[in-house]
Coordinates of C-alpha atoms in Angstrom, one line a residue:
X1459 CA -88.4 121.9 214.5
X1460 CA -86.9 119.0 213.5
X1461 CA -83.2 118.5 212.7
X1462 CA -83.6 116.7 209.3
X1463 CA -87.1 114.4 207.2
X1464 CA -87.6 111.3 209.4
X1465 CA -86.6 113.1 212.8
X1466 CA -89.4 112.6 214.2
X1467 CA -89.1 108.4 214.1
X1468 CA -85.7 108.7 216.0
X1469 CA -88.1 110.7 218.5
X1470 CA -90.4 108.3 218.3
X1471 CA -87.1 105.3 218.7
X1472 CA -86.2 107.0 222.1
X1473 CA -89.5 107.1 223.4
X1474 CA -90.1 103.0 222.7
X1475 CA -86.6 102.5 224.0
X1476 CA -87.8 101.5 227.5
X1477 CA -90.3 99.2 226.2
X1478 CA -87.8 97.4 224.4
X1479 CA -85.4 97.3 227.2
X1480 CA -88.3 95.9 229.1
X1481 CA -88.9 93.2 226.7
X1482 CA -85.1 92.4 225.8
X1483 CA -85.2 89.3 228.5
X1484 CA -88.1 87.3 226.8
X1485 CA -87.0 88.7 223.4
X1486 CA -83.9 86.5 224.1
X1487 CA -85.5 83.6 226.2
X1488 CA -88.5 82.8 223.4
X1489 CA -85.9 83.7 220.5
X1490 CA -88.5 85.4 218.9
X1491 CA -89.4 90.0 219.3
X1492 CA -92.4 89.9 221.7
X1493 CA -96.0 90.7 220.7
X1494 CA -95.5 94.1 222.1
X1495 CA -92.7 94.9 220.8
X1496 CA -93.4 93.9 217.3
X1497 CA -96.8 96.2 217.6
X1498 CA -95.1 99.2 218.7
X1499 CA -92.7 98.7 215.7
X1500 CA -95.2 98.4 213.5
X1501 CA -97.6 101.3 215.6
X1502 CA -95.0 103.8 215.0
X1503 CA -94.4 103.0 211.5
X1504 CA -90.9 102.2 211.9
X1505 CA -91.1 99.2 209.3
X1506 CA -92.3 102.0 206.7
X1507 CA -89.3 104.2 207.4
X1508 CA -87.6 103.2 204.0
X1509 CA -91.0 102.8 201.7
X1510 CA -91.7 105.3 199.3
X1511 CA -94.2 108.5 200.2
X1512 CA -95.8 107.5 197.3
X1513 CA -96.9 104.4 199.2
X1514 CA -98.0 106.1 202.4
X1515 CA -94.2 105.3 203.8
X1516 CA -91.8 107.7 205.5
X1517 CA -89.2 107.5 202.7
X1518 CA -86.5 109.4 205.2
X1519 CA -83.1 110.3 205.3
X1520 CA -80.1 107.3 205.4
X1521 CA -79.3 109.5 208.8
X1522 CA -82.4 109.7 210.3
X1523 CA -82.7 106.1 209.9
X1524 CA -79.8 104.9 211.1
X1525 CA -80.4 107.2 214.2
X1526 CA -83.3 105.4 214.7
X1527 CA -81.6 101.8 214.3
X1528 CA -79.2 103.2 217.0
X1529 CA -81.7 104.5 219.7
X1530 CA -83.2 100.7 219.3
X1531 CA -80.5 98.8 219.4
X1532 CA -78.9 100.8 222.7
X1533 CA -82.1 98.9 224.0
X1534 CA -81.6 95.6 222.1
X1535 CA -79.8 94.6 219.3
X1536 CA -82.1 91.2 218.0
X1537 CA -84.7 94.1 217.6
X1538 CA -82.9 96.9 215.7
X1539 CA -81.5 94.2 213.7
X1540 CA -84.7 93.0 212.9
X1541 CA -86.4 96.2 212.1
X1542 CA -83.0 97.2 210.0
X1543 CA -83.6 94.3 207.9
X1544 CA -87.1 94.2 207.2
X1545 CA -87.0 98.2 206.3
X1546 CA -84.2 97.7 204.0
X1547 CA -86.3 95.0 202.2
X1548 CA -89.1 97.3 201.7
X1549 CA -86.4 99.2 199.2
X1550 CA -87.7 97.4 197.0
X1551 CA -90.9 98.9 196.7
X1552 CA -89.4 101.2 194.1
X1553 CA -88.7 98.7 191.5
X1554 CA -92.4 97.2 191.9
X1555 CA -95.6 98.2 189.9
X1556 CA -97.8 100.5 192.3
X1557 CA -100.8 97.4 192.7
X1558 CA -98.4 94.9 193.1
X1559 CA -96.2 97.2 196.4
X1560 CA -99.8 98.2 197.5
X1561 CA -100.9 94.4 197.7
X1562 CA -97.4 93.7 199.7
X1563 CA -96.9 96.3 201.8
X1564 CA -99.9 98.1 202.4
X1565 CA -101.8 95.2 203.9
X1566 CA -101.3 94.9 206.9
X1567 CA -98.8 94.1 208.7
X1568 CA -97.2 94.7 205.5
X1569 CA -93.3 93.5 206.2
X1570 CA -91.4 92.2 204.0
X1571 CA -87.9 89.7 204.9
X1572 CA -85.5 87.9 202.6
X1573 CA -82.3 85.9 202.7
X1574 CA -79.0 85.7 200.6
X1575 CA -78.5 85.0 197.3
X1576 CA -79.3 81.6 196.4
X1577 CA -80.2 78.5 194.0
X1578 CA -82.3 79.1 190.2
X1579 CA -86.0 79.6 189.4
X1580 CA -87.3 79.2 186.0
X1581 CA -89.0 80.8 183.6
X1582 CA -92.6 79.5 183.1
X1583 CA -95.6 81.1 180.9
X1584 CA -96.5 84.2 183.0
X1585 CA -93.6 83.7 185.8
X1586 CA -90.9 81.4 187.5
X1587 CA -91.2 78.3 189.0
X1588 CA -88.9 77.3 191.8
X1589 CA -87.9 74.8 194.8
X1590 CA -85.5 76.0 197.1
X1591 CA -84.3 76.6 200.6
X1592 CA -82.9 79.6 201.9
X1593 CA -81.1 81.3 204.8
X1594 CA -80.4 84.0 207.0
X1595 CA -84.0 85.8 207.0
X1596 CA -83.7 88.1 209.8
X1597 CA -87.3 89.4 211.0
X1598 CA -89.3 86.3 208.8
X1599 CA -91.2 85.7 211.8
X1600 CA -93.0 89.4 212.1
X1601 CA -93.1 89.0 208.0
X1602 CA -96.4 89.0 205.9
X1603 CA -94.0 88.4 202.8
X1604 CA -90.7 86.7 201.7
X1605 CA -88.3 87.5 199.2
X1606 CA -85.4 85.6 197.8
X1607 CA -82.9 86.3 195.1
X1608 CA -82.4 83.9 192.6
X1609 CA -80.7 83.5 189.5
X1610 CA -83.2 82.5 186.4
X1611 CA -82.8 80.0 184.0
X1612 CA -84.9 80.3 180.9
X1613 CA -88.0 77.8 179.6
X1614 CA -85.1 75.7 177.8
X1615 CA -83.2 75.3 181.4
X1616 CA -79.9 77.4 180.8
X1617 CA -79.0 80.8 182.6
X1618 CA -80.2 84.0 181.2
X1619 CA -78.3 86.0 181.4
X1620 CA -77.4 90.1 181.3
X1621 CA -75.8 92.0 178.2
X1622 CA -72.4 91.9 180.2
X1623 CA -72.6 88.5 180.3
X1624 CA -73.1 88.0 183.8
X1625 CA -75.9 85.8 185.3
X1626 CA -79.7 87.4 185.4
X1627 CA -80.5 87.6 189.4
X1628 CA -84.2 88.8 190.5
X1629 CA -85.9 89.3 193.5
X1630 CA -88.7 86.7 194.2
X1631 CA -91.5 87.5 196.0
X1632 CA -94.6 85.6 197.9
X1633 CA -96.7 85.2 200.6
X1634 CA -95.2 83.9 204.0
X1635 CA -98.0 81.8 204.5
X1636 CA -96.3 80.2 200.7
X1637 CA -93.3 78.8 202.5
X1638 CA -92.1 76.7 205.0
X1639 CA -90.4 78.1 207.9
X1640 CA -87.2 76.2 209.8
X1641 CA -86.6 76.9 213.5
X1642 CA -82.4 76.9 212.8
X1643 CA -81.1 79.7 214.2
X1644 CA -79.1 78.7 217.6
X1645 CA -77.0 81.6 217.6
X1646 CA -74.4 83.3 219.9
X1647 CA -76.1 86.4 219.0
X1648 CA -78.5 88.6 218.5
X1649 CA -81.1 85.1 219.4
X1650 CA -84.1 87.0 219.0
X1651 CA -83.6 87.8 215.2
X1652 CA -85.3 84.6 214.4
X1653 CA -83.0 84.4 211.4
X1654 CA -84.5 81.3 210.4
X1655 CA -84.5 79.3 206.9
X1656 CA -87.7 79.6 204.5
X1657 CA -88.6 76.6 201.8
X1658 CA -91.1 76.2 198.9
X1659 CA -91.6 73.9 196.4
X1660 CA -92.9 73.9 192.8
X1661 CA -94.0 77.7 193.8
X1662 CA -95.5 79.8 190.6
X1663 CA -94.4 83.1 191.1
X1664 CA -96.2 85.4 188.8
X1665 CA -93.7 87.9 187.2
X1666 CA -95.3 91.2 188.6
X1667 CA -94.2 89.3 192.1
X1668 CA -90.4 89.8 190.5
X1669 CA -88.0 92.7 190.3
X1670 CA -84.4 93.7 189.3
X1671 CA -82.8 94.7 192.7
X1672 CA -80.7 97.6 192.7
X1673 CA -81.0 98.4 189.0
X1674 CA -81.0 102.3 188.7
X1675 CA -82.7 101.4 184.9
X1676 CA -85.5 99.4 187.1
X1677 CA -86.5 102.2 189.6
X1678 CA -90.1 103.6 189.5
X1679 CA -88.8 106.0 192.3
X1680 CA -86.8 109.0 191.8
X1681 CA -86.1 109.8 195.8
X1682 CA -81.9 109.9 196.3
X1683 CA -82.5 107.0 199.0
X1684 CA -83.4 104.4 196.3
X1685 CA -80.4 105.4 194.3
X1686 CA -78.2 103.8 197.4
X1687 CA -79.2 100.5 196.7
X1688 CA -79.9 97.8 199.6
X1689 CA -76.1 96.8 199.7
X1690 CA -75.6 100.4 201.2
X1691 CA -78.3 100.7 202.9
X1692 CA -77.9 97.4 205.1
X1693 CA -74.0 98.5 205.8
X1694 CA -75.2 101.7 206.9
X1695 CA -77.6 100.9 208.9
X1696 CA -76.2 97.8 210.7
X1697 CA -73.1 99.7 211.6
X1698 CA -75.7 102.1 213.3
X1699 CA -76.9 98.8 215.3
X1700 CA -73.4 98.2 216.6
X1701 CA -72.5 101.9 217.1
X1702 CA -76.2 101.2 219.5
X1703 CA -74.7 98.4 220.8
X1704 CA -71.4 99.8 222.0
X1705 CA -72.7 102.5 223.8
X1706 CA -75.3 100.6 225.5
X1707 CA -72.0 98.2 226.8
X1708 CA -70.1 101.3 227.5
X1709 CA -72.7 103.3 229.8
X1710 CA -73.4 100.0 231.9
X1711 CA -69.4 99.8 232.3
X1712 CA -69.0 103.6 233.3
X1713 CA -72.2 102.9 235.6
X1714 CA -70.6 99.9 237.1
X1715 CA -67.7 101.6 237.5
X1716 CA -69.0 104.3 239.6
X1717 CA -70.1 102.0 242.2
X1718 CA -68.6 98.9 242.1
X1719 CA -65.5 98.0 245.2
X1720 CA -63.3 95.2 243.4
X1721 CA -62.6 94.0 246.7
X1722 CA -62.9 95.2 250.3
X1723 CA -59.7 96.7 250.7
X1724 CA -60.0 98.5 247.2
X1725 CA -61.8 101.8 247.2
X1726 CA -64.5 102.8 244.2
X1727 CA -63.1 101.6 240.3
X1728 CA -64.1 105.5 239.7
X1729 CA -60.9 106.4 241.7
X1730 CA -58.5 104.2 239.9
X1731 CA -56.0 105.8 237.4
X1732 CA -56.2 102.9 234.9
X1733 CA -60.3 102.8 234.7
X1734 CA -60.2 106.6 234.4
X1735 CA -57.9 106.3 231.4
X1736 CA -59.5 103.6 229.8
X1737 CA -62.7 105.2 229.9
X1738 CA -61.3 107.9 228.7
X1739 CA -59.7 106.6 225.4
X1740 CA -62.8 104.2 224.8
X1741 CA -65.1 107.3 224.6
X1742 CA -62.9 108.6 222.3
X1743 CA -62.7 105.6 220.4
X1744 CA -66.4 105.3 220.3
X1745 CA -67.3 109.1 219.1
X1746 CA -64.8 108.6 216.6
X1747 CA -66.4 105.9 215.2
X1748 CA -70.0 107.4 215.3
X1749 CA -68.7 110.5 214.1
X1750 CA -66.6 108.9 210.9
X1751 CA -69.7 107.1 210.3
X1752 CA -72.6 109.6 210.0
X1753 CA -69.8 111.9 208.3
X1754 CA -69.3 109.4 205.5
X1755 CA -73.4 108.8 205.3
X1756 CA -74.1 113.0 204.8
X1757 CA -71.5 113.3 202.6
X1758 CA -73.0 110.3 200.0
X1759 CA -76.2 111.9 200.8
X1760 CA -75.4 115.7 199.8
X1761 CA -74.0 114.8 196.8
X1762 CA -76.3 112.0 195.8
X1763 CA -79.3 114.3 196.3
X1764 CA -77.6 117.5 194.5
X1765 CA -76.8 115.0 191.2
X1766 CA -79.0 111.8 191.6
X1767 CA -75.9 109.5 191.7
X1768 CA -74.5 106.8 194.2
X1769 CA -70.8 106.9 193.0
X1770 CA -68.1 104.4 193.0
X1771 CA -66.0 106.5 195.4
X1772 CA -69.3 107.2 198.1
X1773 CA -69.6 103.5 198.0
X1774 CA -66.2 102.6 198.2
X1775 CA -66.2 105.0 201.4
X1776 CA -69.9 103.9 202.8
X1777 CA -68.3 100.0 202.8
X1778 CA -64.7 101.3 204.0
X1779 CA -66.7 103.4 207.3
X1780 CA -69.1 100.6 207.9
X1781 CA -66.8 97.8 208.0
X1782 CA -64.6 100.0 210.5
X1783 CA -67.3 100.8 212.6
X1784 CA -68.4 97.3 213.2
X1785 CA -65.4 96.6 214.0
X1786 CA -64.5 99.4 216.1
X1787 CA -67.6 98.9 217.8
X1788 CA -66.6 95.6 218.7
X1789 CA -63.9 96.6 220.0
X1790 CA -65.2 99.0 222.6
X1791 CA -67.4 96.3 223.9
X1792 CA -64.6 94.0 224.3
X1793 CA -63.2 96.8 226.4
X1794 CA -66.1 97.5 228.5
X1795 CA -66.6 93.6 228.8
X1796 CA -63.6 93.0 230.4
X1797 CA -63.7 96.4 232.4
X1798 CA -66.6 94.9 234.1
X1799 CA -64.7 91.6 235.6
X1800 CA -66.3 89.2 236.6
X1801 CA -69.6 90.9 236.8
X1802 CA -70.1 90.3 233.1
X1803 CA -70.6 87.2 233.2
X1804 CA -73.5 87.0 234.5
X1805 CA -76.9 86.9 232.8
X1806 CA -78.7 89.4 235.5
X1807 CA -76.0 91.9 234.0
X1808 CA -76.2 94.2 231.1
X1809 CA -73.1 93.0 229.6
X1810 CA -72.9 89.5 228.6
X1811 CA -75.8 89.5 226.1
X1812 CA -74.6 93.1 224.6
X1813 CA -71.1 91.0 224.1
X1814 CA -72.7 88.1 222.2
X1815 CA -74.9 90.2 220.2
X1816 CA -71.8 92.8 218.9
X1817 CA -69.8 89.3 218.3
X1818 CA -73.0 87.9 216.3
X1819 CA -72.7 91.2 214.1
X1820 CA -69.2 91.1 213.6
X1821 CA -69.4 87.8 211.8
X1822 CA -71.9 89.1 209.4
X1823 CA -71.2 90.1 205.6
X1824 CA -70.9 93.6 206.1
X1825 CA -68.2 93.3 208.8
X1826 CA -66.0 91.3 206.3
X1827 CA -62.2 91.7 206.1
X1828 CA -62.5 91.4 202.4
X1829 CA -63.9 94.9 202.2
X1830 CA -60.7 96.3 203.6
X1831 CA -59.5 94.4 200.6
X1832 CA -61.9 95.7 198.0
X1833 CA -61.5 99.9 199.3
X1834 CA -57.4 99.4 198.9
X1835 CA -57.7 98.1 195.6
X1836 CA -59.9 100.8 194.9
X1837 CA -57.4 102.9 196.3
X1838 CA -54.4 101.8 194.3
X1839 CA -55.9 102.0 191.4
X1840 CA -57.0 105.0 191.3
X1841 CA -54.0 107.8 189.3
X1842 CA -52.6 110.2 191.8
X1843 CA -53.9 113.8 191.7

């Protein structure tokens, strides 16, 4: 039976694991996911994990998704990042009419990538007009669709804007064959995300192609995993990646270390005191981190699905154990990096790529000091008991 809804894609994660492995060398070579590896995503309905029932997706747990992010990533990380991406964009299925997410995401291949926030579009009879360029959009080259988030200026040219006074944002939407794709991303990392930059100009975006992103008033879906949001849901799931990523680094270093001879004289690296020890605390580092993780996750998910809220204090603590994940991942690869010597340098190894790629997601937005910042606040503010 399985352990929770969605088990049976982290089942299905494992079992494509190998093939991924397989593939991770030309993944990283072409900068691209290979042809097979992009079909046995889609094969096994991993892009659908987050897409409503309604619409023939999986619609599964936060946990059982970010299990499956994991079991990917342990084989490479440019393809769990990709799939984490793309599946968070399908979120926003639930704030579309059912013929306009049918149209998107149920033809096929039906995958959906944006980037960050950024530049206007205006409002035209029946729509939006706009010419922009964006960034950052993991997975656009396995995409049928982009998004983009935009602020909206009205017919007369000045910012709509929200009853609170802050600026009206929607989510864009069009086809990919709309844009124009730009072959920037010469990375440190995670190369294989094709985390390119899209353009269009003077595109009409009809205004059923629009939504309100992570608006509870603007859901059409009532599941507890829509309540989340996508912020949430990309933190969550991209600490996951780099909880993947970690062990990966970790079992090649305890591996390594059971054979290697640092030098003729030297016996086995299993025998030595120090290597013992440091294995020992970096496991315990490692399950620490997984364990504070999926804790903090099924603790926002119990209570979100017993009352239908995402509260400020679960998101306060989903940002506070994502952030010190990533970074606590990165941290045990650093230390299984170095463990390794001077075999980790080289390419033939399983360690030098699995370093760039936890580096690459350590820079990114959900890794960000700043949060530290924003849970302390939280924190202080809040009256002692």
């Amino acid at each position: 039976m399985s352990e929770f809804p969605g088990y049976d894609l982290v089942e299905r994660a494992r079992a494509i694991a190998p093939l991924i492995a397989g593939e991770a060398d030309e993944i990283e070579r072409t900068r691209r996911l290979t042809p097979s590896v992009v079909a046995a995503l889609i094969e096994n309905g991993f892009y659908r994990a987050l897409l409503p029932r309604s619409l023939g997706g999986a619609e599964v747990s936060i946990e059982a998704f970010m299990q499956m992010l994991e079991a990917i990533a342990k084989a490479d990380a440019s393809t769990a990042w990709c799939l984490g991406q793309c599946s968070v964009c399908a979120m926003i299925a639930a704030s579309l009419d059912r013929d306009t997410a049918q149209e998107i995401f149920n033809t096929a291949p039906g995958i959906l990538a944006w980037g960050a926030i950024a530049h206007e579009a205006r409002a035209v009879g029946g729509g939006y007009r706009v010419t922009a360029r964006w960034d950052f959009a993991s997975g656009s080259r396995q995409a049928s669709w982009l998004g983009a988030h935009v602020r909206i200026l009205g017919t007369d040219g000045t910012p709509r804007r929200n009853a609170d006074g802050s600026p009206e944002v929607r989510t864009i939407l069009f086809p990919v064959a709309s844009a124009t794709l730009h072959d920037v991303w010469q990375a440190i990392g995670l190369a294989g995300t094709g985390t390119d930059s899209y353009e269009v100009n003077d595109l009409f975006i009809p205004e059923r192609f629009t939504a309100f992103r992570d608006v509870p008033s603007g859901l059409r879906e009532t599941g507890p995993l829509y309540r989340i949001g996508t912020g949430a849901a990309f933190s969550l799931g991209f600490a996951a990646v780099s909880l993947g990523v970690a062990r990966a680094t970790l079992d090649a270093a305890i591996a390594l270390a059971r054979e290697k001879r640092p030098s003729l004289a030297a016996g086995a690296m299993r025998g030595n005191a120090a290597v013992q020890g440091l294995i020992g605390r970096t496991e315990g580092d490692l399950r620490a981190a997984r364990a504070y993780l999926y804790a903090t996750a099924t603790a926002m998910w119990r209570e979100l699905s017993a009352t239908g809220e995402f509260s400020a204090a679960h998101r306060s603590a989903v940002r506070l154990a994502a952030t010190w994940t990533i970074h606590q991942s990165a941290r045990v690869v650093d230390t299984a990096y170095h463990m390794a010597g001077a075999t980790a340098v080289f390419r033939s190894n399983p360690f030098e790529r699995r370093f760039r790629d936890m580096h690459a997601i350590a820079q990114q937005i959900q890794a960000r000091d700043s949060h530290y910042e924003d849970v302390g606040k939280a924190i202080l503010s809040t009256p002692e008991p």
